[in-house]
C-alpha cells in the first residue's frame, strides 16, 4: 500500500500484528456516519463508496475507493465522529487498524504523515473539480467522473485505461445527474467509441483519455 511503501519489515511487522482482516458483501455498510472513529481501514480487495446525504435526504457519493487505499483516517486524526458512510460496492476485504496504533505510526514516521497529507489533498482537489463542473453539460460531467475513476482507480491495458463498470446509479450519485441521463450519455460515448464496455469482466475501457478530456473543455 502506498502509505507503507519503503518502510522496512521491522517497522511494518509490529503494525501488521495489530491489524484485523474483515470481509463485507455487496451493499453492506462498513462505517456509518456519526460512528466514533476507533479504527482506520485499508482496502485489500474490492471497491467502496464514501457517501453522505443532502438536505432533502438524497444520497450523494463523495468518492469511490479501491485496493490499496485508506478510509476512516479523518475521524482517527481529529477524534471526532465519522462524517460519512462507507458502503461496499463489491465484495470487499479490508485490514482494520486501531486508531491509536495508526496515530503512533504517523508520529514515529514523518514520511507516512506527508504521504497521508498528499492523499487527502488529492481527494480534496478531485472533489473541488467536480463541484466546479456542476453547471457544465451532462456529457462533460459524466466524462469528468470517468476521468476521475481512470486517474485514481484505473488500470492501464493494451486497449486503454480500464475502470470498474459501476452501476449507473453510482455514476448518477457521483455526477449529480439523473440515472436516465447518465445512461443516455454513456450510450452516446460508447456509440462514438470514446468508451468500450466489457460486460464479461464488468469493465469499462477508455481507449484515449485525451478524447474524454476534450469533452470537458
PDB file of C-alpha atoms in Angstrom:
ATOM      1  CA  UNK A   1       0.000   0.000   0.000  1.00  0.00           C
ATOM      2  CA  UNK A   2       1.349   3.463  -0.920  1.00  0.00           C
ATOM      3  CA  UNK A   3       1.289   4.703   2.679  1.00  0.00           C
ATOM      4  CA  UNK A   4       3.691   1.937   3.732  1.00  0.00           C
ATOM      5  CA  UNK A   5       5.985   1.783   0.695  1.00  0.00           C
ATOM      6  CA  UNK A   6       9.690   1.816   1.503  1.00  0.00           C
ATOM      7  CA  UNK A   7       9.391   1.028   5.207  1.00  0.00           C
ATOM      8  CA  UNK A   8      11.470  -1.963   6.369  1.00  0.00           C
ATOM      9  CA  UNK A   9       9.848  -5.174   7.667  1.00  0.00           C
ATOM     10  CA  UNK A  10      10.904  -4.463  11.242  1.00  0.00           C
ATOM     11  CA  UNK A  11       8.737  -1.325  11.151  1.00  0.00           C
ATOM     12  CA  UNK A  12       5.722  -2.852   9.394  1.00  0.00           C
ATOM     13  CA  UNK A  13       5.529  -6.256  11.048  1.00  0.00           C
ATOM     14  CA  UNK A  14       4.522  -4.944  14.510  1.00  0.00           C
ATOM     15  CA  UNK A  15       1.883  -2.784  12.798  1.00  0.00           C
ATOM     16  CA  UNK A  16       0.564  -5.744  10.808  1.00  0.00           C
ATOM     17  CA  UNK A  17       0.117  -7.742  14.008  1.00  0.00           C
ATOM     18  CA  UNK A  18      -2.333  -5.098  15.250  1.00  0.00           C
ATOM     19  CA  UNK A  19      -4.498  -5.374  12.119  1.00  0.00           C
ATOM     20  CA  UNK A  20      -7.657  -7.453  11.777  1.00  0.00           C
ATOM     21  CA  UNK A  21      -8.933  -8.800   8.444  1.00  0.00           C
ATOM     22  CA  UNK A  22     -12.621  -8.256   7.711  1.00  0.00           C
ATOM     23  CA  UNK A  23     -14.834  -9.118   4.737  1.00  0.00           C
ATOM     24  CA  UNK A  24     -18.020  -7.387   3.594  1.00  0.00           C
ATOM     25  CA  UNK A  25     -20.617  -8.407   0.988  1.00  0.00           C
ATOM     26  CA  UNK A  26     -22.053  -6.070  -1.638  1.00  0.00           C
ATOM     27  CA  UNK A  27     -24.097  -3.151  -0.238  1.00  0.00           C
ATOM     28  CA  UNK A  28     -23.107  -3.735   3.383  1.00  0.00           C
ATOM     29  CA  UNK A  29     -22.187  -0.698   5.461  1.00  0.00           C
ATOM     30  CA  UNK A  30     -18.606  -0.798   6.695  1.00  0.00           C
ATOM     31  CA  UNK A  31     -18.840   2.505   8.566  1.00  0.00           C
ATOM     32  CA  UNK A  32     -21.783   4.751   9.339  1.00  0.00           C
ATOM     33  CA  UNK A  33     -21.916   8.499   9.669  1.00  0.00           C
ATOM     34  CA  UNK A  34     -21.652   9.708  13.284  1.00  0.00           C
ATOM     35  CA  UNK A  35     -19.955   6.498  14.459  1.00  0.00           C
ATOM     36  CA  UNK A  36     -16.880   7.188  16.551  1.00  0.00           C
ATOM     37  CA  UNK A  37     -13.551   6.708  14.783  1.00  0.00           C
ATOM     38  CA  UNK A  38     -11.886   3.881  16.669  1.00  0.00           C
ATOM     39  CA  UNK A  39     -10.099   2.378  13.659  1.00  0.00           C
ATOM     40  CA  UNK A  40      -8.588   3.073  10.237  1.00  0.00           C
ATOM     41  CA  UNK A  41      -9.243   0.795   7.247  1.00  0.00           C
ATOM     42  CA  UNK A  42      -7.033  -0.316   4.352  1.00  0.00           C
ATOM     43  CA  UNK A  43      -8.673  -1.878   1.287  1.00  0.00           C
ATOM     44  CA  UNK A  44      -7.167  -5.177   0.158  1.00  0.00           C
ATOM     45  CA  UNK A  45      -9.823  -6.198  -2.368  1.00  0.00           C
ATOM     46  CA  UNK A  46     -12.979  -4.646  -3.768  1.00  0.00           C
ATOM     47  CA  UNK A  47     -14.475  -1.170  -4.075  1.00  0.00           C
ATOM     48  CA  UNK A  48     -16.280   1.064  -1.609  1.00  0.00           C
ATOM     49  CA  UNK A  49     -18.166   4.329  -1.874  1.00  0.00           C
ATOM     50  CA  UNK A  50     -17.998   7.211   0.569  1.00  0.00           C
ATOM     51  CA  UNK A  51     -21.443   8.749   0.798  1.00  0.00           C
ATOM     52  CA  UNK A  52     -23.491  11.302   2.653  1.00  0.00           C
ATOM     53  CA  UNK A  53     -26.981  12.787   2.176  1.00  0.00           C
ATOM     54  CA  UNK A  54     -28.090  16.269   1.194  1.00  0.00           C
ATOM     55  CA  UNK A  55     -30.655  18.413   2.988  1.00  0.00           C
ATOM     56  CA  UNK A  56     -33.501  16.639   1.204  1.00  0.00           C
ATOM     57  CA  UNK A  57     -32.276  13.180   2.133  1.00  0.00           C
ATOM     58  CA  UNK A  58     -30.844  12.302  -1.288  1.00  0.00           C
ATOM     59  CA  UNK A  59     -27.722  10.195  -1.405  1.00  0.00           C
ATOM     60  CA  UNK A  60     -24.529  11.962  -2.510  1.00  0.00           C
ATOM     61  CA  UNK A  61     -21.460   9.876  -3.346  1.00  0.00           C
ATOM     62  CA  UNK A  62     -18.331  11.809  -2.429  1.00  0.00           C
ATOM     63  CA  UNK A  63     -15.798   9.395  -3.874  1.00  0.00           C
ATOM     64  CA  UNK A  64     -15.064   5.760  -4.668  1.00  0.00           C
ATOM     65  CA  UNK A  65     -12.033   3.942  -3.287  1.00  0.00           C
ATOM     66  CA  UNK A  66     -10.317   0.734  -4.352  1.00  0.00           C
ATOM     67  CA  UNK A  67      -7.471  -1.639  -3.453  1.00  0.00           C
ATOM     68  CA  UNK A  68      -4.510  -0.065  -1.671  1.00  0.00           C
ATOM     69  CA  UNK A  69      -6.482   2.918  -0.385  1.00  0.00           C
ATOM     70  CA  UNK A  70      -7.341   4.063   3.104  1.00  0.00           C
ATOM     71  CA  UNK A  71     -10.509   5.361   4.745  1.00  0.00           C
ATOM     72  CA  UNK A  72     -11.551   6.302   8.250  1.00  0.00           C
ATOM     73  CA  UNK A  73      -8.398   8.345   8.776  1.00  0.00           C
ATOM     74  CA  UNK A  74     -10.144  11.690   9.335  1.00  0.00           C
ATOM     75  CA  UNK A  75     -12.107  10.555  12.386  1.00  0.00           C
ATOM     76  CA  UNK A  76      -8.942   8.973  13.781  1.00  0.00           C
ATOM     77  CA  UNK A  77      -6.968  12.188  13.311  1.00  0.00           C
ATOM     78  CA  UNK A  78      -9.443  14.622  14.841  1.00  0.00           C
ATOM     79  CA  UNK A  79     -11.031  12.189  17.328  1.00  0.00           C
ATOM     80  CA  UNK A  80     -14.499  13.064  16.086  1.00  0.00           C
ATOM     81  CA  UNK A  81     -17.487  11.052  14.805  1.00  0.00           C
ATOM     82  CA  UNK A  82     -17.433   9.768  11.217  1.00  0.00           C
ATOM     83  CA  UNK A  83     -18.521  12.388   8.695  1.00  0.00           C
ATOM     84  CA  UNK A  84     -19.890   9.938   6.093  1.00  0.00           C
ATOM     85  CA  UNK A  85     -20.959   6.357   5.415  1.00  0.00           C
ATOM     86  CA  UNK A  86     -18.705   3.780   3.748  1.00  0.00           C
ATOM     87  CA  UNK A  87     -20.583   1.139   1.725  1.00  0.00           C
ATOM     88  CA  UNK A  88     -19.183  -1.900  -0.096  1.00  0.00           C
ATOM     89  CA  UNK A  89     -19.843  -1.680  -3.837  1.00  0.00           C
ATOM     90  CA  UNK A  90     -18.387  -5.142  -4.443  1.00  0.00           C
ATOM     91  CA  UNK A  91     -17.315  -7.989  -2.144  1.00  0.00           C
ATOM     92  CA  UNK A  92     -14.633  -6.228  -0.135  1.00  0.00           C
ATOM     93  CA  UNK A  93     -11.770  -7.204   2.157  1.00  0.00           C
ATOM     94  CA  UNK A  94     -10.148  -4.664   4.441  1.00  0.00           C
ATOM     95  CA  UNK A  95      -7.485  -4.571   7.139  1.00  0.00           C
ATOM     96  CA  UNK A  96      -8.618  -2.704  10.229  1.00  0.00           C
ATOM     97  CA  UNK A  97      -6.000  -0.926  12.373  1.00  0.00           C
ATOM     98  CA  UNK A  98      -6.841   0.599  15.786  1.00  0.00           C
ATOM     99  CA  UNK A  99      -6.709   4.383  15.635  1.00  0.00           C
ATOM    100  CA  UNK A 100      -4.136   4.690  18.416  1.00  0.00           C
ATOM    101  CA  UNK A 101      -1.710   2.398  16.561  1.00  0.00           C
ATOM    102  CA  UNK A 102      -2.240   4.372  13.357  1.00  0.00           C
ATOM    103  CA  UNK A 103      -1.545   7.672  15.115  1.00  0.00           C
ATOM    104  CA  UNK A 104       1.532   6.250  16.806  1.00  0.00           C
ATOM    105  CA  UNK A 105       2.866   5.145  13.420  1.00  0.00           C
ATOM    106  CA  UNK A 106       2.341   8.624  11.940  1.00  0.00           C
ATOM    107  CA  UNK A 107       4.005  10.230  14.956  1.00  0.00           C
ATOM    108  CA  UNK A 108       7.053   7.998  14.650  1.00  0.00           C
ATOM    109  CA  UNK A 109       7.400   8.241  10.857  1.00  0.00           C
ATOM    110  CA  UNK A 110       7.123  11.695   9.312  1.00  0.00           C
ATOM    111  CA  UNK A 111       7.222  10.324   5.756  1.00  0.00           C
ATOM    112  CA  UNK A 112       3.963   8.447   6.342  1.00  0.00           C
ATOM    113  CA  UNK A 113       2.352  11.647   7.624  1.00  0.00           C
ATOM    114  CA  UNK A 114       3.452  13.518   4.492  1.00  0.00           C
ATOM    115  CA  UNK A 115       2.027  10.787   2.265  1.00  0.00           C
ATOM    116  CA  UNK A 116      -1.278  10.894   4.127  1.00  0.00           C
ATOM    117  CA  UNK A 117      -1.450  14.690   3.734  1.00  0.00           C
ATOM    118  CA  UNK A 118      -0.770  14.324  -0.008  1.00  0.00           C
ATOM    119  CA  UNK A 119      -3.551  11.749  -0.283  1.00  0.00           C
ATOM    120  CA  UNK A 120      -6.048  13.972   1.483  1.00  0.00           C
ATOM    121  CA  UNK A 121      -5.031  16.967  -0.665  1.00  0.00           C
ATOM    122  CA  UNK A 122      -5.549  14.958  -3.845  1.00  0.00           C
ATOM    123  CA  UNK A 123      -9.013  13.885  -2.760  1.00  0.00           C
ATOM    124  CA  UNK A 124      -9.937  17.498  -1.967  1.00  0.00           C
ATOM    125  CA  UNK A 125      -8.739  18.682  -5.382  1.00  0.00           C
ATOM    126  CA  UNK A 126     -10.788  15.990  -7.105  1.00  0.00           C
ATOM    127  CA  UNK A 127     -13.891  16.972  -5.170  1.00  0.00           C
ATOM    128  CA  UNK A 128     -13.355  20.655  -5.943  1.00  0.00           C
ATOM    129  CA  UNK A 129     -13.056  19.894  -9.661  1.00  0.00           C
ATOM    130  CA  UNK A 130     -16.347  18.020  -9.628  1.00  0.00           C
ATOM    131  CA  UNK A 131     -18.067  20.864  -7.808  1.00  0.00           C
ATOM    132  CA  UNK A 132     -16.767  23.354 -10.376  1.00  0.00           C
ATOM    133  CA  UNK A 133     -18.406  21.299 -13.142  1.00  0.00           C
ATOM    134  CA  UNK A 134     -21.855  21.209 -11.528  1.00  0.00           C
ATOM    135  CA  UNK A 135     -23.149  23.733 -14.090  1.00  0.00           C
ATOM    136  CA  UNK A 136     -21.450  22.068 -17.079  1.00  0.00           C
ATOM    137  CA  UNK A 137     -23.214  19.897 -19.652  1.00  0.00           C
ATOM    138  CA  UNK A 138     -24.249  16.357 -18.770  1.00  0.00           C
ATOM    139  CA  UNK A 139     -21.669  14.967 -21.211  1.00  0.00           C
ATOM    140  CA  UNK A 140     -18.878  16.967 -19.558  1.00  0.00           C
ATOM    141  CA  UNK A 141     -19.935  15.844 -16.088  1.00  0.00           C
ATOM    142  CA  UNK A 142     -20.060  12.156 -16.979  1.00  0.00           C
ATOM    143  CA  UNK A 143     -16.734  12.437 -18.812  1.00  0.00           C
ATOM    144  CA  UNK A 144     -15.203  14.057 -15.734  1.00  0.00           C
ATOM    145  CA  UNK A 145     -16.386  11.206 -13.494  1.00  0.00           C
ATOM    146  CA  UNK A 146     -14.931   8.617 -15.878  1.00  0.00           C
ATOM    147  CA  UNK A 147     -11.627  10.513 -15.936  1.00  0.00           C
ATOM    148  CA  UNK A 148     -11.648  10.768 -12.146  1.00  0.00           C
ATOM    149  CA  UNK A 149     -12.079   6.997 -11.873  1.00  0.00           C
ATOM    150  CA  UNK A 150      -9.422   6.371 -14.528  1.00  0.00           C
ATOM    151  CA  UNK A 151      -6.856   8.702 -12.965  1.00  0.00           C
ATOM    152  CA  UNK A 152      -7.291   7.430  -9.423  1.00  0.00           C
ATOM    153  CA  UNK A 153      -8.544   3.846  -9.880  1.00  0.00           C
ATOM    154  CA  UNK A 154      -7.668   2.920 -13.483  1.00  0.00           C
ATOM    155  CA  UNK A 155      -5.509   0.070 -14.741  1.00  0.00           C
ATOM    156  CA  UNK A 156      -3.559   0.535 -17.968  1.00  0.00           C
ATOM    157  CA  UNK A 157      -4.028  -2.248 -20.535  1.00  0.00           C
ATOM    158  CA  UNK A 158      -3.311  -2.706 -24.231  1.00  0.00           C
ATOM    159  CA  UNK A 159      -6.785  -1.377 -25.034  1.00  0.00           C
ATOM    160  CA  UNK A 160      -6.576   1.747 -22.878  1.00  0.00           C
ATOM    161  CA  UNK A 161      -7.360   2.512 -19.253  1.00  0.00           C
ATOM    162  CA  UNK A 162      -9.744   0.094 -17.551  1.00  0.00           C
ATOM    163  CA  UNK A 163     -12.083   1.068 -14.725  1.00  0.00           C
ATOM    164  CA  UNK A 164     -14.886  -0.832 -12.964  1.00  0.00           C
ATOM    165  CA  UNK A 165     -18.171  -0.757 -14.865  1.00  0.00           C
ATOM    166  CA  UNK A 166     -20.048   0.795 -11.959  1.00  0.00           C
ATOM    167  CA  UNK A 167     -23.856   0.716 -11.761  1.00  0.00           C
ATOM    168  CA  UNK A 168     -25.412   3.785 -13.349  1.00  0.00           C
ATOM    169  CA  UNK A 169     -26.963   4.770 -10.026  1.00  0.00           C
ATOM    170  CA  UNK A 170     -23.450   5.178  -8.569  1.00  0.00           C
ATOM    171  CA  UNK A 171     -22.301   7.303 -11.506  1.00  0.00           C
ATOM    172  CA  UNK A 172     -25.512   9.289 -11.085  1.00  0.00           C
ATOM    173  CA  UNK A 173     -24.749   9.955  -7.434  1.00  0.00           C
ATOM    174  CA  UNK A 174     -21.148  10.921  -8.222  1.00  0.00           C
ATOM    175  CA  UNK A 175     -22.093  13.307 -11.023  1.00  0.00           C
ATOM    176  CA  UNK A 176     -25.290  14.734  -9.573  1.00  0.00           C
ATOM    177  CA  UNK A 177     -27.231  13.747 -12.708  1.00  0.00           C
ATOM    178  CA  UNK A 178     -30.382  11.659 -13.069  1.00  0.00           C
ATOM    179  CA  UNK A 179     -29.673   7.980 -13.675  1.00  0.00           C
ATOM    180  CA  UNK A 180     -31.517   8.112 -17.003  1.00  0.00           C
ATOM    181  CA  UNK A 181     -29.266  10.976 -18.105  1.00  0.00           C
ATOM    182  CA  UNK A 182     -26.146   9.012 -17.188  1.00  0.00           C
ATOM    183  CA  UNK A 183     -27.409   6.003 -19.144  1.00  0.00           C
ATOM    184  CA  UNK A 184     -28.063   8.170 -22.187  1.00  0.00           C
ATOM    185  CA  UNK A 185     -24.642   9.856 -22.039  1.00  0.00           C
ATOM    186  CA  UNK A 186     -22.812   6.541 -21.642  1.00  0.00           C
ATOM    187  CA  UNK A 187     -24.643   5.118 -24.652  1.00  0.00           C
ATOM    188  CA  UNK A 188     -23.595   8.176 -26.668  1.00  0.00           C
ATOM    189  CA  UNK A 189     -19.958   7.853 -25.578  1.00  0.00           C
ATOM    190  CA  UNK A 190     -19.971   4.158 -26.436  1.00  0.00           C
ATOM    191  CA  UNK A 191     -21.503   4.838 -29.845  1.00  0.00           C
ATOM    192  CA  UNK A 192     -18.755   7.369 -30.533  1.00  0.00           C
ATOM    193  CA  UNK A 193     -16.166   4.771 -29.381  1.00  0.00           C
ATOM    194  CA  UNK A 194     -14.910   7.017 -26.583  1.00  0.00           C
ATOM    195  CA  UNK A 195     -15.575   4.171 -24.166  1.00  0.00           C
ATOM    196  CA  UNK A 196     -15.928   0.396 -24.530  1.00  0.00           C
ATOM    197  CA  UNK A 197     -17.744  -1.910 -22.148  1.00  0.00           C
ATOM    198  CA  UNK A 198     -16.562  -5.447 -21.487  1.00  0.00           C
ATOM    199  CA  UNK A 199     -19.603  -6.952 -19.788  1.00  0.00           C
ATOM    200  CA  UNK A 200     -17.963 -10.350 -19.332  1.00  0.00           C
ATOM    201  CA  UNK A 201     -15.387  -8.800 -16.986  1.00  0.00           C
ATOM    202  CA  UNK A 202     -17.625  -5.930 -15.816  1.00  0.00           C
ATOM    203  CA  UNK A 203     -15.009  -3.459 -17.031  1.00  0.00           C
ATOM    204  CA  UNK A 204     -15.278  -0.138 -18.843  1.00  0.00           C
ATOM    205  CA  UNK A 205     -12.294   0.786 -21.027  1.00  0.00           C
ATOM    206  CA  UNK A 206     -11.274   4.288 -22.101  1.00  0.00           C
ATOM    207  CA  UNK A 207      -9.195   3.943 -25.302  1.00  0.00           C
ATOM    208  CA  UNK A 208      -7.922   7.541 -25.267  1.00  0.00           C
ATOM    209  CA  UNK A 209      -8.006   9.708 -22.173  1.00  0.00           C
ATOM    210  CA  UNK A 210      -7.307  12.830 -24.240  1.00  0.00           C
ATOM    211  CA  UNK A 211     -10.540  12.386 -26.195  1.00  0.00           C
ATOM    212  CA  UNK A 212     -12.595  12.430 -22.995  1.00  0.00           C
ATOM    213  CA  UNK A 213     -10.663  15.423 -21.664  1.00  0.00           C
ATOM    214  CA  UNK A 214     -11.686  17.434 -24.748  1.00  0.00           C
ATOM    215  CA  UNK A 215     -15.355  16.965 -23.776  1.00  0.00           C
ATOM    216  CA  UNK A 216     -14.767  18.865 -20.551  1.00  0.00           C
ATOM    217  CA  UNK A 217     -13.215  21.845 -22.281  1.00  0.00           C
TER     218      UNK A 217
END
